[in-house]
């Protein structure tokens, strides 16, 4: 111990300072990976009754203070409205991304290009990709795999499994096996069927529900009876699709809904309160008891909690006072409600998509210049997904071509593929003309050749 250390020790002993013993904290996760997939799927489905059922049964360790977990006081009902915003965001983003997919090109191989186009047409490739993007947005990640069933098609059958039905095995940080999970049942039991895809081929395991030991024969079910394992394949007939990596679940992806659930809950609360306020602030009619309306049988009509057309008040017994029907207009604070709505909506869309992309009236939210800047958010999200698809889709095409070679008994070829995507929100011809004309207001900022190229290259 040096001189400094001895002095520090002497000071600690003199002041009687005790070293920190550290703290132990226990934090309990409120959901499993499969649980978050299920929750996100409910938000995408957009059924208010399903969200209410889910949140009133789940303990979120926060006193169930969320809007969707709230329950009205006995005798007092309130309406819960789901705006459907999560589903709209996901569907619009998927359309923008997949519609930009032009084609997949097989480099320097016309025969393979023709085969791929037939495989893509047979599988409705764009539809599969669109659904895959939607599923990954919801359930964190997923994987493509190849099935072969000559009774259905002579080409490889491309299937996508979302995150809840896929597991991964990693070795030294590298993905080595993709496990696809299928659930079957017969008249007596439920089963879990696992398909292990790796570079060696495909193998199968069948489990009874609640049992971790695989059954000796996976062919006891009708759905698995005709399946044959593949050995010494030399390539993996499955491809992982993951956009963002999860900070919570190691080796898994991250849903775009994960960090927005509380925002969506608040947005639904704001809109539900808005509608409730409109209902509460209808023009109210106060009718003296003697003047209450009656039905065809002469019975008094009871006030309705929904339309609130009238309310009963006691009649006057004074000689110089006559009973009158009084109408009182509601006091609805529109500006306050609108500001709360805009703020909640802004939080839901931040980092994901621009309001104008969703067709939301931009005049209420920002000026035109601010909206053009916000449109960049959609481009950032789109470009992030496309960068991943530019790696995944060529790998899927190559995988299909190799499987097709093997199914035909040919030597597996070596293929290279690229995915081509179009531009998003390209400026109009008029906008280009205006920009270039501003660049040459009497002085040669841009050459004539460059101006012509910018104008007519399209």
GROMACS .gro file of C-alpha atoms in nm:
model
  458
    1UNK     CA    1   0.000   0.000   0.000
    2UNK     CA    2   0.140   0.340  -0.102
    3UNK     CA    3   0.157   0.658   0.104
    4UNK     CA    4  -0.175   0.781  -0.039
    5UNK     CA    5  -0.348   0.458   0.052
    6UNK     CA    6  -0.213   0.466   0.409
    7UNK     CA    7  -0.330   0.827   0.456
    8UNK     CA    8  -0.678   0.737   0.320
    9UNK     CA    9  -0.697   0.442   0.560
   10UNK     CA   10  -0.593   0.662   0.856
   11UNK     CA   11  -0.862   0.921   0.768
   12UNK     CA   12  -1.130   0.649   0.740
   13UNK     CA   13  -1.031   0.503   1.079
   14UNK     CA   14  -1.021   0.846   1.242
   15UNK     CA   15  -1.365   0.947   1.102
   16UNK     CA   16  -1.502   0.592   1.153
   17UNK     CA   17  -1.621   0.576   0.787
   18UNK     CA   18  -1.764   0.237   0.697
   19UNK     CA   19  -1.734   0.116   0.334
   20UNK     CA   20  -2.057   0.070   0.137
   21UNK     CA   21  -2.201  -0.279   0.151
   22UNK     CA   22  -2.403  -0.225  -0.168
   23UNK     CA   23  -2.773  -0.265  -0.222
   24UNK     CA   24  -2.980  -0.555  -0.344
   25UNK     CA   25  -3.284  -0.471  -0.556
   26UNK     CA   26  -3.547  -0.712  -0.686
   27UNK     CA   27  -3.741  -0.607  -0.995
   28UNK     CA   28  -4.009  -0.838  -1.127
   29UNK     CA   29  -4.083  -0.848  -1.498
   30UNK     CA   30  -4.454  -0.823  -1.566
   31UNK     CA   31  -4.457  -1.018  -1.892
   32UNK     CA   32  -4.279  -1.297  -2.078
   33UNK     CA   33  -4.172  -1.274  -2.440
   34UNK     CA   34  -4.478  -1.471  -2.551
   35UNK     CA   35  -4.692  -1.251  -2.324
   36UNK     CA   36  -4.572  -0.932  -2.491
   37UNK     CA   37  -4.641  -1.084  -2.833
   38UNK     CA   38  -4.997  -1.163  -2.724
   39UNK     CA   39  -5.047  -0.814  -2.578
   40UNK     CA   40  -4.915  -0.645  -2.892
   41UNK     CA   41  -5.137  -0.862  -3.107
   42UNK     CA   42  -5.441  -0.740  -2.910
   43UNK     CA   43  -5.342  -0.378  -2.971
   44UNK     CA   44  -5.309  -0.448  -3.342
   45UNK     CA   45  -5.645  -0.629  -3.360
   46UNK     CA   46  -5.804  -0.318  -3.215
   47UNK     CA   47  -6.100  -0.472  -3.030
   48UNK     CA   48  -6.190  -0.255  -2.731
   49UNK     CA   49  -6.357  -0.541  -2.546
   50UNK     CA   50  -6.045  -0.761  -2.582
   51UNK     CA   51  -5.818  -0.487  -2.447
   52UNK     CA   52  -6.052  -0.432  -2.153
   53UNK     CA   53  -6.060  -0.805  -2.074
   54UNK     CA   54  -5.682  -0.833  -2.095
   55UNK     CA   55  -5.593  -0.536  -1.876
   56UNK     CA   56  -5.853  -0.611  -1.611
   57UNK     CA   57  -5.697  -0.957  -1.564
   58UNK     CA   58  -5.326  -0.863  -1.572
   59UNK     CA   59  -5.139  -0.721  -1.272
   60UNK     CA   60  -4.901  -0.457  -1.408
   61UNK     CA   61  -4.738  -0.389  -1.067
   62UNK     CA   62  -4.859  -0.028  -1.091
   63UNK     CA   63  -5.194  -0.057  -0.921
   64UNK     CA   64  -5.368  -0.113  -1.255
   65UNK     CA   65  -5.388   0.263  -1.307
   66UNK     CA   66  -5.395   0.241  -1.687
   67UNK     CA   67  -5.706   0.353  -1.871
   68UNK     CA   68  -5.782   0.008  -2.010
   69UNK     CA   69  -5.758  -0.153  -1.665
   70UNK     CA   70  -5.995   0.102  -1.507
   71UNK     CA   71  -6.335  -0.017  -1.384
   72UNK     CA   72  -6.621   0.222  -1.314
   73UNK     CA   73  -6.785   0.263  -0.975
   74UNK     CA   74  -7.091   0.042  -0.921
   75UNK     CA   75  -7.384   0.195  -1.102
   76UNK     CA   76  -7.167   0.436  -1.302
   77UNK     CA   77  -7.074   0.327  -1.652
   78UNK     CA   78  -6.833   0.495  -1.890
   79UNK     CA   79  -6.747   0.415  -2.247
   80UNK     CA   80  -6.398   0.297  -2.346
   81UNK     CA   81  -6.307   0.370  -2.708
   82UNK     CA   82  -6.009   0.230  -2.896
   83UNK     CA   83  -5.896   0.456  -3.180
   84UNK     CA   84  -5.730   0.173  -3.376
   85UNK     CA   85  -5.414   0.385  -3.415
   86UNK     CA   86  -5.156   0.102  -3.360
   87UNK     CA   87  -5.311  -0.111  -3.633
   88UNK     CA   88  -5.335   0.184  -3.871
   89UNK     CA   89  -4.968   0.277  -3.817
   90UNK     CA   90  -4.849  -0.079  -3.879
   91UNK     CA   91  -5.064  -0.134  -4.189
   92UNK     CA   92  -4.966   0.198  -4.349
   93UNK     CA   93  -4.594   0.143  -4.284
   94UNK     CA   94  -4.615  -0.209  -4.427
   95UNK     CA   95  -4.789  -0.078  -4.741
   96UNK     CA   96  -4.530   0.197  -4.791
   97UNK     CA   97  -4.240  -0.047  -4.753
   98UNK     CA   98  -4.364  -0.346  -4.953
   99UNK     CA   99  -4.520  -0.144  -5.235
  100UNK     CA  100  -4.172  -0.003  -5.301
  101UNK     CA  101  -4.032  -0.354  -5.368
  102UNK     CA  102  -3.971  -0.372  -5.742
  103UNK     CA  103  -3.806  -0.709  -5.787
  104UNK     CA  104  -3.534  -0.945  -5.676
  105UNK     CA  105  -3.257  -0.987  -5.929
  106UNK     CA  106  -3.044  -1.300  -5.955
  107UNK     CA  107  -2.702  -1.186  -6.069
  108UNK     CA  108  -2.564  -1.323  -6.399
  109UNK     CA  109  -2.800  -1.621  -6.417
  110UNK     CA  110  -3.099  -1.596  -6.652
  111UNK     CA  111  -3.218  -1.950  -6.578
  112UNK     CA  112  -3.216  -1.892  -6.202
  113UNK     CA  113  -3.393  -1.558  -6.256
  114UNK     CA  114  -3.671  -1.735  -6.444
  115UNK     CA  115  -3.700  -2.003  -6.177
  116UNK     CA  116  -3.717  -1.742  -5.901
  117UNK     CA  117  -3.992  -1.550  -6.078
  118UNK     CA  118  -4.197  -1.870  -6.103
  119UNK     CA  119  -4.137  -1.947  -5.733
  120UNK     CA  120  -4.228  -1.590  -5.633
  121UNK     CA  121  -4.549  -1.599  -5.839
  122UNK     CA  122  -4.646  -1.939  -5.703
  123UNK     CA  123  -4.603  -1.816  -5.344
  124UNK     CA  124  -4.758  -1.466  -5.384
  125UNK     CA  125  -4.423  -1.341  -5.261
  126UNK     CA  126  -4.520  -0.978  -5.205
  127UNK     CA  127  -4.818  -1.078  -4.992
  128UNK     CA  128  -4.596  -1.302  -4.778
  129UNK     CA  129  -4.342  -1.022  -4.733
  130UNK     CA  130  -4.612  -0.772  -4.638
  131UNK     CA  131  -4.756  -1.005  -4.375
  132UNK     CA  132  -4.405  -1.078  -4.249
  133UNK     CA  133  -4.336  -0.706  -4.202
  134UNK     CA  134  -4.665  -0.667  -4.013
  135UNK     CA  135  -4.590  -0.967  -3.791
  136UNK     CA  136  -4.237  -0.844  -3.710
  137UNK     CA  137  -4.373  -0.499  -3.624
  138UNK     CA  138  -4.609  -0.671  -3.379
  139UNK     CA  139  -4.426  -0.977  -3.247
  140UNK     CA  140  -4.063  -0.859  -3.238
  141UNK     CA  141  -3.916  -1.089  -3.505
  142UNK     CA  142  -3.983  -1.401  -3.709
  143UNK     CA  143  -3.841  -1.634  -3.972
  144UNK     CA  144  -3.906  -1.763  -4.322
  145UNK     CA  145  -3.885  -2.135  -4.388
  146UNK     CA  146  -3.933  -2.369  -4.680
  147UNK     CA  147  -4.181  -2.655  -4.694
  148UNK     CA  148  -4.212  -2.906  -4.975
  149UNK     CA  149  -4.542  -3.069  -5.069
  150UNK     CA  150  -4.562  -3.187  -5.429
  151UNK     CA  151  -4.937  -3.243  -5.389
  152UNK     CA  152  -4.974  -2.866  -5.356
  153UNK     CA  153  -4.693  -2.727  -5.573
  154UNK     CA  154  -4.383  -2.839  -5.757
  155UNK     CA  155  -4.204  -2.531  -5.623
  156UNK     CA  156  -4.075  -2.464  -5.270
  157UNK     CA  157  -4.355  -2.340  -5.042
  158UNK     CA  158  -4.246  -2.031  -4.851
  159UNK     CA  159  -4.393  -1.985  -4.502
  160UNK     CA  160  -4.337  -1.713  -4.243
  161UNK     CA  161  -4.361  -1.770  -3.866
  162UNK     CA  162  -4.398  -1.472  -3.632
  163UNK     CA  163  -4.193  -1.428  -3.314
  164UNK     CA  164  -4.427  -1.610  -3.075
  165UNK     CA  165  -4.389  -1.930  -3.280
  166UNK     CA  166  -4.011  -1.917  -3.331
  167UNK     CA  167  -3.710  -1.982  -3.108
  168UNK     CA  168  -3.342  -1.937  -3.188
  169UNK     CA  169  -3.022  -2.112  -3.088
  170UNK     CA  170  -2.702  -1.908  -3.088
  171UNK     CA  171  -2.341  -2.023  -3.064
  172UNK     CA  172  -2.062  -1.769  -3.007
  173UNK     CA  173  -2.312  -1.496  -3.088
  174UNK     CA  174  -2.404  -1.649  -3.425
  175UNK     CA  175  -2.742  -1.790  -3.518
  176UNK     CA  176  -2.706  -2.165  -3.579
  177UNK     CA  177  -3.059  -2.305  -3.550
  178UNK     CA  178  -3.411  -2.171  -3.603
  179UNK     CA  179  -3.684  -2.363  -3.422
  180UNK     CA  180  -4.040  -2.341  -3.557
  181UNK     CA  181  -4.322  -2.426  -3.318
  182UNK     CA  182  -4.654  -2.576  -3.424
  183UNK     CA  183  -4.945  -2.667  -3.199
  184UNK     CA  184  -5.167  -2.966  -3.274
  185UNK     CA  185  -5.432  -3.162  -3.088
  186UNK     CA  186  -5.635  -3.477  -3.124
  187UNK     CA  187  -5.941  -3.595  -2.936
  188UNK     CA  188  -5.739  -3.663  -2.620
  189UNK     CA  189  -5.425  -3.450  -2.597
  190UNK     CA  190  -5.250  -3.134  -2.712
  191UNK     CA  191  -4.906  -3.144  -2.870
  192UNK     CA  192  -4.614  -2.915  -2.948
  193UNK     CA  193  -4.429  -2.996  -3.270
  194UNK     CA  194  -4.081  -2.845  -3.311
  195UNK     CA  195  -3.896  -2.816  -3.642
  196UNK     CA  196  -3.521  -2.760  -3.611
  197UNK     CA  197  -3.368  -2.589  -3.916
  198UNK     CA  198  -2.990  -2.556  -3.943
  199UNK     CA  199  -2.715  -2.597  -4.200
  200UNK     CA  200  -2.721  -2.976  -4.159
  201UNK     CA  201  -3.087  -2.999  -4.256
  202UNK     CA  202  -3.420  -3.037  -4.074
  203UNK     CA  203  -3.517  -3.256  -3.781
  204UNK     CA  204  -3.843  -3.289  -3.589
  205UNK     CA  205  -3.952  -3.339  -3.229
  206UNK     CA  206  -4.301  -3.392  -3.091
  207UNK     CA  207  -4.396  -3.316  -2.729
  208UNK     CA  208  -4.708  -3.378  -2.528
  209UNK     CA  209  -4.838  -3.066  -2.356
  210UNK     CA  210  -4.661  -3.013  -2.023
  211UNK     CA  211  -4.390  -3.272  -2.099
  212UNK     CA  212  -4.030  -3.166  -2.177
  213UNK     CA  213  -3.928  -3.508  -2.312
  214UNK     CA  214  -3.991  -3.561  -2.685
  215UNK     CA  215  -4.200  -3.858  -2.792
  216UNK     CA  216  -4.010  -4.144  -2.961
  217UNK     CA  217  -4.209  -4.110  -3.286
  218UNK     CA  218  -4.313  -3.770  -3.423
  219UNK     CA  219  -4.531  -3.935  -3.691
  220UNK     CA  220  -4.817  -4.036  -3.463
  221UNK     CA  221  -5.020  -3.731  -3.570
  222UNK     CA  222  -5.193  -3.697  -3.904
  223UNK     CA  223  -5.030  -3.354  -3.959
  224UNK     CA  224  -4.677  -3.493  -3.916
  225UNK     CA  225  -4.718  -3.841  -4.062
  226UNK     CA  226  -4.576  -3.765  -4.405
  227UNK     CA  227  -4.289  -3.542  -4.295
  228UNK     CA  228  -3.935  -3.661  -4.360
  229UNK     CA  229  -3.622  -3.524  -4.196
  230UNK     CA  230  -3.346  -3.373  -4.411
  231UNK     CA  231  -2.979  -3.452  -4.349
  232UNK     CA  232  -2.648  -3.327  -4.489
  233UNK     CA  233  -2.822  -3.039  -4.662
  234UNK     CA  234  -2.529  -2.798  -4.671
  235UNK     CA  235  -2.744  -2.485  -4.632
  236UNK     CA  236  -3.017  -2.365  -4.397
  237UNK     CA  237  -3.369  -2.367  -4.540
  238UNK     CA  238  -3.478  -2.088  -4.307
  239UNK     CA  239  -3.395  -1.717  -4.270
  240UNK     CA  240  -3.437  -1.493  -3.969
  241UNK     CA  241  -3.617  -1.158  -4.003
  242UNK     CA  242  -3.542  -0.908  -3.725
  243UNK     CA  243  -3.551  -0.528  -3.758
  244UNK     CA  244  -3.444  -0.402  -3.413
  245UNK     CA  245  -3.275  -0.595  -3.133
  246UNK     CA  246  -3.453  -0.612  -2.799
  247UNK     CA  247  -3.285  -0.472  -2.489
  248UNK     CA  248  -3.515  -0.684  -2.273
  249UNK     CA  249  -3.514  -1.028  -2.436
  250UNK     CA  250  -3.166  -1.142  -2.535
  251UNK     CA  251  -3.138  -1.272  -2.889
  252UNK     CA  252  -3.484  -1.149  -2.983
  253UNK     CA  253  -3.618  -0.855  -3.181
  254UNK     CA  254  -3.807  -0.549  -3.065
  255UNK     CA  255  -4.162  -0.460  -3.167
  256UNK     CA  256  -4.234  -0.102  -3.273
  257UNK     CA  257  -4.522  -0.110  -3.022
  258UNK     CA  258  -4.310  -0.196  -2.717
  259UNK     CA  259  -4.223   0.160  -2.616
  260UNK     CA  260  -4.556   0.306  -2.723
  261UNK     CA  261  -4.810   0.103  -2.523
  262UNK     CA  262  -4.855   0.367  -2.252
  263UNK     CA  263  -4.889   0.637  -2.518
  264UNK     CA  264  -5.160   0.443  -2.700
  265UNK     CA  265  -5.338   0.385  -2.369
  266UNK     CA  266  -5.331   0.759  -2.295
  267UNK     CA  267  -5.449   0.846  -2.645
  268UNK     CA  268  -5.750   0.616  -2.607
  269UNK     CA  269  -5.820   0.776  -2.270
  270UNK     CA  270  -5.812   1.129  -2.417
  271UNK     CA  271  -6.049   1.038  -2.699
  272UNK     CA  272  -6.283   0.848  -2.468
  273UNK     CA  273  -6.296   1.146  -2.233
  274UNK     CA  274  -6.366   1.374  -2.528
  275UNK     CA  275  -6.669   1.169  -2.632
  276UNK     CA  276  -6.781   1.142  -2.270
  277UNK     CA  277  -6.755   1.520  -2.233
  278UNK     CA  278  -6.961   1.573  -2.547
  279UNK     CA  279  -7.228   1.347  -2.404
  280UNK     CA  280  -7.220   1.516  -2.065
  281UNK     CA  281  -7.238   1.864  -2.216
  282UNK     CA  282  -7.546   1.820  -2.427
  283UNK     CA  283  -7.817   2.080  -2.382
  284UNK     CA  284  -8.001   1.977  -2.065
  285UNK     CA  285  -8.376   2.027  -2.020
  286UNK     CA  286  -8.504   2.066  -1.663
  287UNK     CA  287  -8.875   1.984  -1.643
  288UNK     CA  288  -9.097   2.036  -1.338
  289UNK     CA  289  -9.249   1.719  -1.203
  290UNK     CA  290  -9.600   1.817  -1.313
  291UNK     CA  291  -9.489   1.873  -1.674
  292UNK     CA  292  -9.291   1.552  -1.727
  293UNK     CA  293  -9.367   1.375  -2.057
  294UNK     CA  294  -9.561   1.051  -2.048
  295UNK     CA  295  -9.579   0.750  -2.278
  296UNK     CA  296  -9.887   0.622  -2.460
  297UNK     CA  297 -10.005   0.449  -2.142
  298UNK     CA  298  -9.982   0.762  -1.932
  299UNK     CA  299  -9.669   0.649  -1.745
  300UNK     CA  300  -9.394   0.901  -1.677
  301UNK     CA  301  -9.088   0.869  -1.903
  302UNK     CA  302  -8.770   0.807  -1.706
  303UNK     CA  303  -8.459   1.014  -1.789
  304UNK     CA  304  -8.206   0.820  -1.997
  305UNK     CA  305  -7.840   0.819  -1.895
  306UNK     CA  306  -7.727   0.818  -2.259
  307UNK     CA  307  -7.928   1.090  -2.432
  308UNK     CA  308  -7.998   1.300  -2.118
  309UNK     CA  309  -8.286   1.479  -2.289
  310UNK     CA  310  -8.440   1.594  -1.965
  311UNK     CA  311  -8.407   1.590  -1.587
  312UNK     CA  312  -8.684   1.609  -1.331
  313UNK     CA  313  -8.709   1.898  -1.084
  314UNK     CA  314  -8.962   1.956  -0.808
  315UNK     CA  315  -9.264   2.170  -0.895
  316UNK     CA  316  -9.326   2.501  -0.717
  317UNK     CA  317  -9.609   2.537  -0.460
  318UNK     CA  318  -9.594   2.919  -0.451
  319UNK     CA  319  -9.908   3.107  -0.565
  320UNK     CA  320  -9.717   3.371  -0.760
  321UNK     CA  321  -9.471   3.136  -0.929
  322UNK     CA  322  -9.548   2.924  -1.234
  323UNK     CA  323  -9.359   2.611  -1.328
  324UNK     CA  324  -9.132   2.653  -1.629
  325UNK     CA  325  -8.923   2.425  -1.848
  326UNK     CA  326  -8.560   2.539  -1.835
  327UNK     CA  327  -8.296   2.458  -2.096
  328UNK     CA  328  -7.927   2.489  -2.006
  329UNK     CA  329  -7.652   2.463  -2.270
  330UNK     CA  330  -7.340   2.261  -2.192
  331UNK     CA  331  -6.997   2.412  -2.142
  332UNK     CA  332  -6.753   2.212  -2.358
  333UNK     CA  333  -6.391   2.329  -2.350
  334UNK     CA  334  -6.298   2.247  -2.709
  335UNK     CA  335  -5.953   2.410  -2.710
  336UNK     CA  336  -5.841   2.225  -2.399
  337UNK     CA  337  -5.962   1.893  -2.534
  338UNK     CA  338  -5.797   1.953  -2.872
  339UNK     CA  339  -5.464   2.038  -2.711
  340UNK     CA  340  -5.473   1.718  -2.506
  341UNK     CA  341  -5.564   1.517  -2.815
  342UNK     CA  342  -5.279   1.666  -3.024
  343UNK     CA  343  -5.022   1.612  -2.748
  344UNK     CA  344  -5.125   1.248  -2.695
  345UNK     CA  345  -5.125   1.184  -3.071
  346UNK     CA  346  -4.782   1.342  -3.108
  347UNK     CA  347  -4.637   1.106  -2.844
  348UNK     CA  348  -4.786   0.803  -3.022
  349UNK     CA  349  -4.634   0.898  -3.357
  350UNK     CA  350  -4.292   1.021  -3.242
  351UNK     CA  351  -4.013   0.822  -3.400
  352UNK     CA  352  -4.251   0.608  -3.609
  353UNK     CA  353  -4.450   0.794  -3.870
  354UNK     CA  354  -4.561   1.140  -3.978
  355UNK     CA  355  -4.922   1.254  -3.919
  356UNK     CA  356  -4.958   1.349  -4.286
  357UNK     CA  357  -4.860   0.993  -4.388
  358UNK     CA  358  -5.168   0.871  -4.199
  359UNK     CA  359  -5.388   1.132  -4.364
  360UNK     CA  360  -5.434   1.331  -4.043
  361UNK     CA  361  -5.541   1.693  -4.094
  362UNK     CA  362  -5.207   1.870  -4.064
  363UNK     CA  363  -5.364   2.217  -4.036
  364UNK     CA  364  -5.461   2.144  -3.679
  365UNK     CA  365  -5.116   2.036  -3.575
  366UNK     CA  366  -4.839   2.233  -3.744
  367UNK     CA  367  -4.754   2.462  -4.029
  368UNK     CA  368  -4.662   2.319  -4.369
  369UNK     CA  369  -4.286   2.345  -4.318
  370UNK     CA  370  -4.304   2.159  -3.987
  371UNK     CA  371  -4.511   1.887  -4.151
  372UNK     CA  372  -4.252   1.842  -4.428
  373UNK     CA  373  -3.989   1.795  -4.161
  374UNK     CA  374  -4.205   1.542  -3.979
  375UNK     CA  375  -4.248   1.349  -4.303
  376UNK     CA  376  -3.881   1.259  -4.267
  377UNK     CA  377  -3.976   1.039  -3.972
  378UNK     CA  378  -4.169   0.811  -4.208
  379UNK     CA  379  -3.868   0.798  -4.439
  380UNK     CA  380  -3.633   0.707  -4.151
  381UNK     CA  381  -3.860   0.423  -4.041
  382UNK     CA  382  -3.906   0.303  -4.398
  383UNK     CA  383  -3.533   0.316  -4.475
  384UNK     CA  384  -3.448   0.124  -4.158
  385UNK     CA  385  -3.679  -0.162  -4.253
  386UNK     CA  386  -3.568  -0.160  -4.616
  387UNK     CA  387  -3.202  -0.189  -4.513
  388UNK     CA  388  -3.293  -0.511  -4.334
  389UNK     CA  389  -3.510  -0.639  -4.620
  390UNK     CA  390  -3.226  -0.576  -4.865
  391UNK     CA  391  -3.036  -0.848  -4.677
  392UNK     CA  392  -3.322  -1.081  -4.584
  393UNK     CA  393  -3.512  -1.105  -4.914
  394UNK     CA  394  -3.210  -1.195  -5.130
  395UNK     CA  395  -3.124  -1.462  -4.872
  396UNK     CA  396  -3.480  -1.595  -4.902
  397UNK     CA  397  -3.455  -1.604  -5.283
  398UNK     CA  398  -3.121  -1.786  -5.275
  399UNK     CA  399  -3.258  -2.030  -5.017
  400UNK     CA  400  -3.558  -2.108  -5.240
  401UNK     CA  401  -3.341  -2.161  -5.549
  402UNK     CA  402  -3.108  -2.398  -5.365
  403UNK     CA  403  -3.403  -2.596  -5.227
  404UNK     CA  404  -3.550  -2.615  -5.578
  405UNK     CA  405  -3.221  -2.751  -5.712
  406UNK     CA  406  -3.212  -3.017  -5.441
  407UNK     CA  407  -3.575  -3.116  -5.500
  408UNK     CA  408  -3.498  -3.170  -5.870
  409UNK     CA  409  -3.199  -3.384  -5.785
  410UNK     CA  410  -2.955  -3.131  -5.932
  411UNK     CA  411  -2.636  -3.001  -5.780
  412UNK     CA  412  -2.706  -2.705  -5.555
  413UNK     CA  413  -2.602  -2.388  -5.735
  414UNK     CA  414  -2.420  -2.085  -5.601
  415UNK     CA  415  -2.644  -1.779  -5.640
  416UNK     CA  416  -2.618  -1.408  -5.566
  417UNK     CA  417  -2.931  -1.195  -5.541
  418UNK     CA  418  -3.021  -0.830  -5.479
  419UNK     CA  419  -3.352  -0.667  -5.382
  420UNK     CA  420  -3.450  -0.345  -5.559
  421UNK     CA  421  -3.674  -0.087  -5.392
  422UNK     CA  422  -3.821   0.231  -5.539
  423UNK     CA  423  -3.799   0.580  -5.396
  424UNK     CA  424  -4.046   0.721  -5.146
  425UNK     CA  425  -4.219   1.056  -5.179
  426UNK     CA  426  -4.023   1.170  -5.485
  427UNK     CA  427  -4.066   1.543  -5.558
  428UNK     CA  428  -4.305   1.637  -5.837
  429UNK     CA  429  -4.184   1.782  -6.167
  430UNK     CA  430  -4.323   2.122  -6.067
  431UNK     CA  431  -4.128   2.115  -5.740
  432UNK     CA  432  -3.807   2.026  -5.924
  433UNK     CA  433  -3.860   2.313  -6.171
  434UNK     CA  434  -3.914   2.558  -5.885
  435UNK     CA  435  -3.603   2.441  -5.699
  436UNK     CA  436  -3.379   2.458  -6.006
  437UNK     CA  437  -3.511   2.798  -6.110
  438UNK     CA  438  -3.421   2.931  -5.767
  439UNK     CA  439  -3.072   2.791  -5.811
  440UNK     CA  440  -3.020   3.003  -6.127
  441UNK     CA  441  -3.168   3.350  -6.054
  442UNK     CA  442  -2.948   3.529  -6.304
  443UNK     CA  443  -2.620   3.365  -6.212
  444UNK     CA  444  -2.464   3.031  -6.297
  445UNK     CA  445  -2.500   2.844  -5.969
  446UNK     CA  446  -2.593   2.531  -6.162
  447UNK     CA  447  -2.471   2.446  -6.510
  448UNK     CA  448  -2.716   2.410  -6.799
  449UNK     CA  449  -2.620   2.044  -6.839
  450UNK     CA  450  -2.688   1.977  -6.470
  451UNK     CA  451  -3.021   2.160  -6.486
  452UNK     CA  452  -3.133   1.954  -6.784
  453UNK     CA  453  -3.023   1.633  -6.613
  454UNK     CA  454  -3.216   1.716  -6.295
  455UNK     CA  455  -3.530   1.807  -6.491
  456UNK     CA  456  -3.546   1.524  -6.744
  457UNK     CA  457  -3.358   1.229  -6.598
  458UNK     CA  458  -3.688   1.095  -6.465
   0.00000   0.00000   0.00000
